[in-house]
């Protein structure tokens, strides 16, 4: 049996609104094996992005336990969770989340410099070439198209060789053709680097390319399809 890199047990997330308590996630348990590709799917409001945030340690559950890369998140404080993510996790978001004051090269170099990598510039340049942006390294995000910005974000996500890559609607702001190229790139790098890929998506074609799908409905996990 493959080693599990993410384990969630009886997760619940409840928030207080002005009118009543709102249950966003309700008793969700799952295991994701190292190197797997998993889609989290469901209608808007089903709790997909909340589940992704909890699994990545960006948010805390109201109840339940999460083990990420061998660490129980409930035993770590905020700084320790951030350090765990820096060491093991990469992110690709729908909104790209590049730093506007940095060039494409500098955006990709940033996580490498935070890790103290002496080869940060060379590694970042190689990744940008790998994603087809060798001629764009000195460009700022405002000078890049949406597809180009997402390719920079993917290069940044893979820069520190993460064990786990979380992607939240990575093609949501892109046209169909550009989204297809971004999807191909994600899966190519996933295979090459052996990272576990966990992706929130509304796109059934994107979900079908994953090895398994987690279906959420009204905060509950309906099924896991391998």
Coordinates of N, CA and C in Angstrom, one line a residue:
X1 N 0.8 -1.2 0.0 CA 0.0 0.0 0.0 C 0.9 1.3 0.0
X2 N 0.6 2.2 -0.9 CA 1.4 3.4 -1.0 C 1.3 4.3 0.3
X3 N 2.4 4.9 0.6 CA 2.5 5.8 1.8 C 1.6 7.0 1.6
X4 N 0.8 7.3 2.6 CA -0.1 8.4 2.6 C 0.7 9.7 3.0
X5 N 0.6 10.7 2.1 CA 1.3 12.0 2.4 C 0.3 13.0 3.0
X6 N -1.0 12.8 2.9 CA -2.0 13.6 3.5 C -3.1 12.6 4.1
X7 N -3.4 12.8 5.4 CA -4.4 12.0 6.0 C -5.3 13.0 6.8
X8 N -6.6 12.9 6.5 CA -7.6 13.8 7.2 C -8.6 12.8 7.9
X9 N -8.9 13.1 9.2 CA -9.8 12.3 10.0 C -10.9 13.2 10.6
X10 N -12.1 12.9 10.1 CA -13.3 13.5 10.7 C -13.2 15.0 10.8
X11 N -12.9 15.6 9.7 CA -12.7 17.1 9.6 C -14.1 17.8 9.5
X12 N -14.3 18.8 10.3 CA -15.4 19.7 10.3 C -15.0 21.1 10.3
X13 N -15.7 22.0 9.6 CA -15.4 23.4 9.7 C -16.8 24.1 9.8
X14 N -16.9 24.8 10.9 CA -18.2 25.5 11.2 C -17.8 27.0 11.5
X15 N -18.5 27.9 10.8 CA -18.3 29.3 11.1 C -19.6 30.0 11.6
X16 N -19.4 31.0 12.3 CA -20.5 31.7 12.9 C -20.9 32.9 12.0
X17 N -22.1 32.9 11.5 CA -22.6 34.1 10.7 C -23.5 35.0 11.6
X18 N -24.0 36.0 11.1 CA -24.8 36.9 11.9 C -26.1 36.3 12.3
X19 N -26.5 35.3 11.5 CA -27.8 34.6 11.8 C -27.7 33.3 12.5
X20 N -26.7 32.5 12.1 CA -26.6 31.2 12.7 C -25.2 30.6 12.4
X21 N -25.0 29.4 13.0 CA -23.8 28.7 12.6 C -23.9 28.0 11.2
X22 N -22.8 28.1 10.4 CA -22.8 27.5 9.1 C -21.8 26.4 9.0
X23 N -22.2 25.2 8.7 CA -21.3 24.1 8.6 C -20.8 24.0 7.1
X24 N -19.5 24.3 6.9 CA -18.9 24.3 5.6 C -18.5 22.9 5.2
X25 N -17.8 22.2 6.2 CA -17.4 20.8 6.0 C -17.9 20.0 7.2
X26 N -18.3 18.7 6.9 CA -19.0 17.9 7.9 C -18.4 16.5 7.9
X27 N -17.5 16.2 8.8 CA -17.0 14.8 9.1 C -16.4 14.2 7.8
X28 N -15.4 14.9 7.3 CA -14.7 14.5 6.1 C -13.4 13.7 6.5
X29 N -13.2 12.5 6.0 CA -12.0 11.7 6.2 C -11.5 11.2 4.9
X30 N -10.2 11.3 4.7 CA -9.6 10.9 3.4 C -8.1 10.6 3.6
X31 N -7.5 9.8 2.7 CA -6.1 9.6 2.6 C -5.7 9.8 1.1
X32 N -4.5 10.5 1.0 CA -4.0 10.7 -0.4 C -2.5 10.2 -0.4
X33 N -2.3 9.3 -1.3 CA -1.0 8.6 -1.4 C 0.1 9.5 -2.0
X34 N 1.3 9.3 -1.6 CA 2.4 10.0 -2.1 C 2.5 9.8 -3.7
X35 N 2.6 10.9 -4.4 CA 2.7 10.8 -5.9 C 1.4 10.7 -6.6
X36 N 0.3 10.7 -5.9 CA -1.0 10.6 -6.5 C -1.4 11.9 -7.1
X37 N -2.4 11.9 -8.0 CA -3.1 13.1 -8.5 C -4.6 13.0 -8.2
X38 N -5.1 13.9 -7.4 CA -6.4 13.9 -6.9 C -7.2 15.2 -7.2
X39 N -8.4 15.1 -7.7 CA -9.2 16.2 -8.0 C -10.3 16.3 -6.9
X40 N -10.5 17.5 -6.4 CA -11.6 17.8 -5.4 C -12.7 18.5 -6.2
X41 N -13.8 17.8 -6.4 CA -14.9 18.3 -7.2 C -16.2 18.5 -6.5
X42 N -17.1 19.3 -7.0 CA -18.4 19.5 -6.4 C -18.9 20.9 -6.8
X43 N -20.2 21.1 -6.6 CA -20.8 22.4 -6.9 C -20.2 23.5 -6.1
X44 N -20.4 24.8 -6.6 CA -20.0 25.9 -5.9 C -20.7 25.9 -4.5
X45 N -19.9 26.2 -3.5 CA -20.4 26.2 -2.1 C -20.4 24.9 -1.4
X46 N -19.8 23.9 -2.1 CA -19.8 22.5 -1.5 C -18.6 22.3 -0.5
X47 N -17.7 23.3 -0.4 CA -16.6 23.2 0.5 C -15.3 22.8 0.0
X48 N -15.1 22.9 -1.4 CA -13.9 22.4 -2.0 C -12.7 23.2 -1.6
X49 N -12.8 24.6 -1.8 CA -11.6 25.4 -1.4 C -11.3 25.4 0.1
X50 N -12.4 25.3 0.9 CA -12.2 25.2 2.3 C -11.4 23.9 2.7
X51 N -11.8 22.8 2.0 CA -11.0 21.6 2.3 C -9.6 21.7 1.9
X52 N -9.3 22.3 0.7 CA -8.0 22.5 0.3 C -7.2 23.3 1.3
X53 N -7.8 24.4 1.8 CA -7.1 25.3 2.7 C -6.8 24.5 4.0
X54 N -7.7 23.7 4.5 CA -7.4 22.9 5.7 C -6.3 21.9 5.5
X55 N -6.4 21.1 4.3 CA -5.3 20.1 4.1 C -4.0 20.7 4.0
X56 N -3.9 22.0 3.5 CA -2.6 22.7 3.3 C -2.2 23.4 4.6
X57 N -3.0 23.4 5.6 CA -2.7 24.1 6.9 C -2.8 25.6 6.8
X58 N -3.5 26.1 5.8 CA -3.7 27.5 5.7 C -4.8 28.0 6.6
X59 N -5.7 27.0 7.0 CA -6.8 27.3 7.9 C -6.9 26.1 8.9
X60 N -7.6 26.3 10.0 CA -7.7 25.2 11.0 C -9.1 24.7 11.0
X61 N -9.3 23.4 11.2 CA -10.6 22.8 11.3 C -11.3 23.1 12.6
X62 N -12.6 23.1 12.6 CA -13.3 23.2 13.9 C -13.1 22.0 14.7
X63 N -13.0 20.8 14.1 CA -12.7 19.6 14.7 C -12.1 18.6 13.7
X64 N -11.5 17.6 14.2 CA -10.8 16.6 13.4 C -9.3 16.9 13.3
X65 N -8.6 15.9 12.6 CA -7.2 16.0 12.6 C -6.7 15.9 11.1
X66 N -5.5 16.5 10.9 CA -4.9 16.5 9.6 C -3.4 16.2 9.8
X67 N -2.9 15.2 9.0 CA -1.5 14.9 9.0 C -1.0 15.2 7.6
X68 N 0.0 16.1 7.5 CA 0.6 16.6 6.3 C 2.0 16.3 6.3
X69 N 2.5 15.5 5.3 CA 3.9 15.2 5.2 C 4.5 14.6 6.5
X70 N 3.6 13.8 7.2 CA 4.1 13.2 8.4 C 3.9 14.0 9.7
X71 N 3.4 15.2 9.6 CA 3.2 16.1 10.7 C 1.7 16.3 11.1
X72 N 1.4 16.1 12.3 CA 0.0 16.5 12.7 C -0.1 18.0 12.9
X73 N -1.0 18.6 12.1 CA -1.0 20.0 12.1 C -1.5 20.6 13.4
X74 N -2.3 19.9 14.1 CA -2.8 20.4 15.4 C -1.7 20.6 16.4
X75 N -0.6 20.0 16.2 CA 0.5 20.1 17.2 C 1.5 21.2 16.8
X76 N 1.2 21.9 15.7 CA 2.1 23.0 15.3 C 1.4 24.4 15.4
X77 N 2.2 25.4 15.7 CA 1.7 26.7 15.8 C 1.8 27.3 14.3
X78 N 1.3 28.5 14.2 CA 1.2 29.1 12.8 C 2.6 29.2 12.2
X79 N 3.6 29.6 12.9 CA 5.0 29.7 12.3 C 5.5 28.3 11.9
X80 N 5.2 27.3 12.7 CA 5.6 25.9 12.4 C 4.9 25.4 11.1
X81 N 3.6 25.7 11.0 CA 2.8 25.3 9.8 C 3.4 26.0 8.6
X82 N 3.7 27.2 8.7 CA 4.3 28.0 7.6 C 5.6 27.3 7.2
X83 N 6.5 27.0 8.1 CA 7.7 26.3 7.8 C 7.5 25.0 7.2
X84 N 6.5 24.2 7.6 CA 6.2 22.9 7.0 C 5.8 23.1 5.5
X85 N 5.0 24.1 5.3 CA 4.5 24.4 3.9 C 5.7 24.8 3.0
X86 N 6.6 25.7 3.6 CA 7.8 26.1 2.8 C 8.7 25.0 2.4
X87 N 8.7 23.9 3.3 CA 9.6 22.8 3.0 C 9.0 21.8 2.1
X88 N 7.7 21.6 2.2 CA 7.0 20.5 1.5 C 6.0 20.8 0.4
X89 N 5.5 22.1 0.4 CA 4.3 22.4 -0.4 C 4.5 23.5 -1.4
X90 N 3.9 23.3 -2.6 CA 3.8 24.3 -3.6 C 2.3 24.7 -3.8
X91 N 2.0 25.9 -4.3 CA 0.7 26.3 -4.5 C 0.5 26.9 -5.9
X92 N -0.6 26.7 -6.6 CA -1.0 27.4 -7.8 C -2.4 27.8 -7.6
X93 N -2.7 29.1 -7.7 CA -4.0 29.6 -7.5 C -4.6 30.2 -8.8
X94 N -5.9 30.3 -8.8 CA -6.6 30.8 -9.9 C -6.2 32.3 -10.2
X95 N -5.9 33.0 -9.2 CA -5.6 34.5 -9.4 C -4.0 34.7 -9.5
X96 N -3.3 33.6 -9.7 CA -1.8 33.7 -10.0 C -1.0 34.1 -8.8
X97 N -1.4 35.2 -8.1 CA -0.7 35.7 -6.9 C 0.8 35.9 -7.0
X98 N 1.1 36.5 -8.2 CA 2.5 36.9 -8.4 C 2.8 38.3 -7.7
X99 N 4.0 38.6 -7.3 CA 4.3 39.9 -6.8 C 4.6 40.8 -7.9
X100 N 3.8 41.9 -8.0 CA 3.8 42.8 -9.1 C 5.1 43.6 -9.2
X101 N 5.8 43.7 -8.1 CA 7.1 44.5 -8.1 C 8.3 43.7 -8.5
X102 N 8.1 42.4 -8.7 CA 9.2 41.5 -9.1 C 9.0 41.0 -10.5
X103 N 10.1 40.8 -11.2 CA 10.1 40.2 -12.6 C 9.7 38.7 -12.5
X104 N 9.4 38.1 -13.6 CA 9.1 36.7 -13.7 C 10.2 35.9 -13.0
X105 N 11.5 36.2 -13.3 CA 12.6 35.5 -12.8 C 12.7 35.7 -11.3
X106 N 12.4 36.9 -10.8 CA 12.5 37.2 -9.3 C 11.4 36.5 -8.6
X107 N 10.2 36.4 -9.2 CA 9.1 35.7 -8.6 C 9.4 34.2 -8.4
X108 N 10.0 33.6 -9.3 CA 10.4 32.2 -9.2 C 11.6 32.0 -8.3
X109 N 12.5 33.0 -8.3 CA 13.6 32.9 -7.4 C 13.3 33.0 -5.9
X110 N 12.2 33.7 -5.6 CA 11.8 34.0 -4.2 C 11.8 32.8 -3.3
X111 N 11.0 31.7 -3.6 CA 11.0 30.6 -2.6 C 12.4 29.9 -2.5
X112 N 13.2 30.0 -3.6 CA 14.5 29.4 -3.6 C 15.4 30.2 -2.7
X113 N 15.3 31.5 -2.8 CA 16.2 32.3 -1.9 C 15.8 32.2 -0.4
X114 N 14.5 32.0 -0.2 CA 14.0 31.8 1.2 C 14.5 30.4 1.7
X115 N 14.8 29.5 0.8 CA 15.4 28.2 1.2 C 16.9 28.3 1.3
X116 N 17.5 29.5 1.0 CA 18.9 29.6 1.0 C 19.7 28.9 -0.1
X117 N 19.0 28.7 -1.2 CA 19.6 28.0 -2.4 C 20.6 28.9 -3.1
X118 N 21.8 28.5 -3.2 CA 22.8 29.3 -3.9 C 22.6 29.3 -5.4
X119 N 21.9 28.4 -5.9 CA 21.6 28.3 -7.3 C 20.3 28.8 -7.7
X120 N 19.7 29.7 -6.9 CA 18.3 30.2 -7.1 C 18.1 30.8 -8.5
X121 N 19.1 31.6 -9.0 CA 18.9 32.3 -10.3 C 18.9 31.2 -11.4
X122 N 19.9 30.3 -11.3 CA 20.0 29.3 -12.4 C 18.8 28.4 -12.4
X123 N 18.3 28.0 -11.2 CA 17.2 27.1 -11.1 C 15.9 27.7 -11.6
X124 N 15.7 29.0 -11.2 CA 14.5 29.8 -11.7 C 14.6 29.9 -13.2
X125 N 15.7 30.3 -13.7 CA 15.8 30.5 -15.2 C 15.5 29.2 -15.9
X126 N 16.0 28.1 -15.4 CA 15.8 26.8 -16.0 C 14.3 26.4 -16.0
X127 N 13.6 26.7 -14.9 CA 12.2 26.4 -14.8 C 11.4 27.3 -15.8
X128 N 11.7 28.6 -15.9 CA 11.0 29.4 -16.8 C 11.2 29.0 -18.2
X129 N 12.4 28.5 -18.5 CA 12.6 28.0 -19.9 C 11.8 26.7 -20.1
X130 N 11.7 25.9 -19.0 CA 10.9 24.7 -19.1 C 9.4 25.0 -19.4
X131 N 8.9 26.1 -18.9 CA 7.5 26.4 -19.1 C 7.3 27.4 -20.3
X132 N 8.4 27.5 -21.1 CA 8.3 28.3 -22.3 C 8.4 29.8 -22.2
X133 N 9.0 30.3 -21.1 CA 9.1 31.7 -20.9 C 10.5 32.2 -20.8
X134 N 11.5 31.6 -21.5 CA 12.9 32.0 -21.5 C 13.0 33.4 -22.0
X135 N 12.1 33.9 -22.8 CA 12.2 35.3 -23.4 C 11.5 36.3 -22.5
X136 N 10.9 35.8 -21.4 CA 10.1 36.7 -20.6 C 10.6 36.9 -19.2
X137 N 11.9 36.5 -18.9 CA 12.4 36.4 -17.5 C 12.4 37.8 -16.9
X138 N 12.6 38.9 -17.7 CA 12.8 40.2 -17.1 C 11.4 41.0 -17.2
X139 N 10.4 40.3 -17.6 CA 9.1 41.0 -17.6 C 8.4 41.0 -16.3
X140 N 7.6 42.0 -16.0 CA 6.8 42.1 -14.8 C 5.4 41.5 -15.1
X141 N 4.7 41.0 -14.0 CA 3.4 40.4 -14.2 C 2.5 41.3 -15.1
X142 N 2.5 42.6 -14.9 CA 1.6 43.4 -15.7 C 1.9 43.4 -17.2
X143 N 3.1 42.9 -17.6 CA 3.5 42.8 -19.0 C 3.3 41.4 -19.6
X144 N 2.7 40.6 -18.8 CA 2.4 39.2 -19.2 C 1.0 38.9 -19.3
X145 N 0.6 38.0 -20.3 CA -0.8 37.6 -20.4 C -1.2 36.7 -19.2
X146 N -2.5 36.4 -19.1 CA -2.9 35.5 -18.0 C -2.3 34.2 -18.1
X147 N -2.2 33.6 -19.3 CA -1.5 32.3 -19.4 C -0.1 32.3 -19.0
X148 N 0.6 33.4 -19.4 CA 2.0 33.5 -19.1 C 2.2 33.7 -17.6
X149 N 1.3 34.5 -16.9 CA 1.4 34.6 -15.5 C 1.2 33.3 -14.8
X150 N 0.3 32.5 -15.3 CA 0.0 31.2 -14.6 C 1.2 30.3 -14.8
X151 N 1.9 30.4 -16.0 CA 3.1 29.6 -16.2 C 4.2 30.0 -15.2
X152 N 4.3 31.3 -14.9 CA 5.3 31.8 -13.9 C 4.9 31.2 -12.6
X153 N 3.6 31.2 -12.3 CA 3.1 30.7 -11.0 C 3.5 29.2 -10.8
X154 N 3.3 28.4 -11.9 CA 3.6 27.0 -11.9 C 5.1 26.8 -11.7
X155 N 5.9 27.6 -12.4 CA 7.4 27.5 -12.2 C 7.8 27.8 -10.8
X156 N 7.1 28.8 -10.2 CA 7.4 29.1 -8.8 C 7.0 28.0 -7.9
X157 N 5.8 27.4 -8.2 CA 5.3 26.3 -7.3 C 6.2 25.1 -7.3
X158 N 6.9 24.8 -8.5 CA 7.7 23.6 -8.5 C 9.2 24.0 -8.2
X159 N 9.5 25.2 -8.0 CA 10.9 25.7 -7.8 C 11.6 24.9 -6.7
X160 N 11.0 24.7 -5.6 CA 11.6 24.1 -4.4 C 11.4 22.6 -4.3
X161 N 11.0 22.0 -5.5 CA 10.8 20.5 -5.5 C 9.8 20.1 -4.4
X162 N 8.6 20.6 -4.4 CA 7.6 20.3 -3.3 C 7.2 18.8 -3.4
X163 N 6.9 18.3 -2.2 CA 6.4 16.9 -2.2 C 4.9 16.9 -2.5
X164 N 4.2 18.1 -2.3 CA 2.8 18.2 -2.5 C 2.5 19.5 -3.2
X165 N 1.7 19.4 -4.3 CA 1.3 20.7 -5.0 C -0.2 20.8 -4.8
X166 N -0.7 21.9 -4.3 CA -2.1 22.2 -4.2 C -2.4 23.2 -5.3
X167 N -3.5 23.0 -6.0 CA -3.9 23.9 -7.1 C -5.4 24.2 -6.9
X168 N -5.7 25.4 -6.8 CA -7.1 25.8 -6.6 C -7.6 26.5 -7.9
X169 N -8.4 25.8 -8.7 CA -9.0 26.3 -10.0 C -7.8 26.9 -10.8
X170 N -6.8 26.1 -11.1 CA -5.6 26.7 -11.8 C -5.9 27.3 -13.2
X171 N -7.0 26.8 -13.8 CA -7.3 27.3 -15.2 C -8.6 28.2 -15.2
X172 N -9.0 28.5 -14.0 CA -10.3 29.2 -13.9 C -10.4 30.6 -14.6
X173 N -9.2 31.3 -14.7 CA -9.2 32.6 -15.3 C -8.6 32.6 -16.7
X174 N -8.5 31.4 -17.3 CA -7.9 31.3 -18.6 C -8.9 30.8 -19.6
X175 N -8.7 31.2 -20.9 CA -9.5 30.7 -22.0 C -9.2 29.2 -22.2
X176 N -10.0 28.5 -22.9 CA -10.0 27.0 -23.0 C -8.6 26.6 -23.6
X177 N -8.1 27.2 -24.6 CA -6.9 26.7 -25.2 C -5.7 26.9 -24.3
X178 N -5.6 28.1 -23.7 CA -4.6 28.4 -22.7 C -4.7 27.5 -21.5
X179 N -5.9 27.2 -21.0 CA -6.1 26.3 -19.9 C -5.6 24.9 -20.2
X180 N -5.8 24.5 -21.4 CA -5.4 23.2 -21.8 C -3.8 23.1 -21.7
X181 N -3.2 24.1 -22.2 CA -1.7 24.1 -22.2 C -1.2 24.1 -20.7
X182 N -1.9 24.9 -19.9 CA -1.5 25.0 -18.4 C -1.7 23.6 -17.8
X183 N -2.8 23.0 -18.1 CA -3.1 21.6 -17.6 C -2.0 20.6 -18.0
X184 N -1.7 20.6 -19.3 CA -0.6 19.7 -19.7 C 0.6 19.9 -19.0
X185 N 1.0 21.2 -18.8 CA 2.2 21.5 -18.1 C 2.2 21.1 -16.6
X186 N 1.1 21.3 -15.9 CA 0.9 20.8 -14.6 C 1.2 19.3 -14.4
X187 N 0.6 18.5 -15.3 CA 0.7 17.1 -15.2 C 2.1 16.6 -15.7
X188 N 2.7 17.3 -16.6 CA 4.0 16.9 -17.0 C 5.0 17.1 -15.9
X189 N 4.9 18.3 -15.2 CA 5.8 18.6 -14.1 C 5.5 17.7 -12.9
X190 N 4.2 17.4 -12.7 CA 3.8 16.4 -11.7 C 4.5 15.1 -11.8
X191 N 4.5 14.6 -13.1 CA 5.1 13.3 -13.4 C 6.6 13.4 -13.2
X192 N 7.2 14.4 -13.8 CA 8.7 14.5 -13.7 C 9.2 14.6 -12.3
X193 N 8.6 15.4 -11.5 CA 9.1 15.6 -10.1 C 8.5 14.7 -9.1
X194 N 7.4 13.9 -9.4 CA 6.8 13.0 -8.5 C 6.1 13.6 -7.4
X195 N 5.6 14.9 -7.5 CA 4.9 15.6 -6.5 C 3.5 15.0 -6.4
X196 N 2.9 15.0 -5.3 CA 1.5 14.7 -5.1 C 0.7 15.9 -5.5
X197 N -0.3 15.7 -6.4 CA -1.1 16.8 -6.9 C -2.5 16.8 -6.4
X198 N -2.9 17.8 -5.7 CA -4.3 17.9 -5.2 C -4.9 19.2 -5.7
X199 N -6.0 19.0 -6.5 CA -6.5 20.1 -7.3 C -8.0 20.3 -7.1
X200 N -8.4 21.5 -6.8 CA -9.8 21.9 -6.8 C -10.2 22.3 -8.2
X201 N -11.2 21.8 -8.8 CA -11.6 22.2 -10.1 C -13.1 22.0 -10.4
X202 N -13.7 22.9 -11.2 CA -15.0 22.7 -11.7 C -15.0 22.0 -13.1
X203 N -13.8 21.8 -13.6 CA -13.7 21.3 -15.0 C -13.6 19.8 -15.0
X204 N -14.6 19.1 -15.5 CA -14.7 17.6 -15.5 C -13.6 17.0 -16.3
X205 N -13.1 17.7 -17.4 CA -12.1 17.1 -18.2 C -10.7 17.2 -17.4
X206 N -10.6 18.2 -16.6 CA -9.4 18.3 -15.8 C -9.4 17.2 -14.7
X207 N -10.6 17.1 -14.1 CA -10.7 16.0 -13.0 C -10.5 14.6 -13.6
X208 N -10.9 14.4 -14.8 CA -10.8 13.1 -15.4 C -9.3 12.7 -15.6
X209 N -8.4 13.7 -15.7 CA -7.0 13.4 -15.9 C -6.3 13.0 -14.6
X210 N -7.0 13.2 -13.5 CA -6.4 12.8 -12.2 C -6.7 11.4 -11.9
X211 N -5.9 10.8 -11.1 CA -6.0 9.4 -10.8 C -7.2 9.1 -9.8
X212 N -7.7 10.1 -9.1 CA -8.8 9.9 -8.2 C -9.6 11.2 -8.1
X213 N -10.8 11.1 -7.7 CA -11.7 12.3 -7.5 C -12.4 12.2 -6.1
X214 N -12.3 13.3 -5.4 CA -13.1 13.4 -4.1 C -14.3 14.3 -4.4
X215 N -15.5 13.7 -4.2 CA -16.7 14.5 -4.5 C -17.3 15.0 -3.3
X216 N -17.5 16.3 -3.2 CA -18.1 17.0 -2.1 C -19.5 17.5 -2.4
X217 N -20.4 17.3 -1.5 CA -21.7 17.8 -1.7 C -22.2 18.4 -0.3
X218 N -22.5 19.7 -0.3 CA -22.9 20.3 1.0 C -22.0 20.0 2.1
X219 N -20.7 20.0 1.9 CA -19.7 19.8 2.9 C -19.4 18.4 3.3
X220 N -20.0 17.4 2.7 CA -19.8 16.0 3.0 C -19.1 15.3 1.8
X221 N -18.2 14.4 2.1 CA -17.5 13.7 1.1 C -18.4 12.5 0.7
X222 N -18.8 12.5 -0.6 CA -19.8 11.5 -1.1 C -19.1 10.2 -1.5
X223 N -17.9 10.3 -2.2 CA -17.2 9.1 -2.7 C -15.8 9.5 -3.1
X224 N -15.0 8.5 -3.1 CA -13.7 8.7 -3.7 C -13.5 7.7 -4.8
X225 N -13.3 8.2 -6.0 CA -13.2 7.4 -7.2 C -11.7 7.3 -7.6
X226 N -11.2 6.0 -7.7 CA -9.9 5.8 -8.1 C -9.8 5.7 -9.6

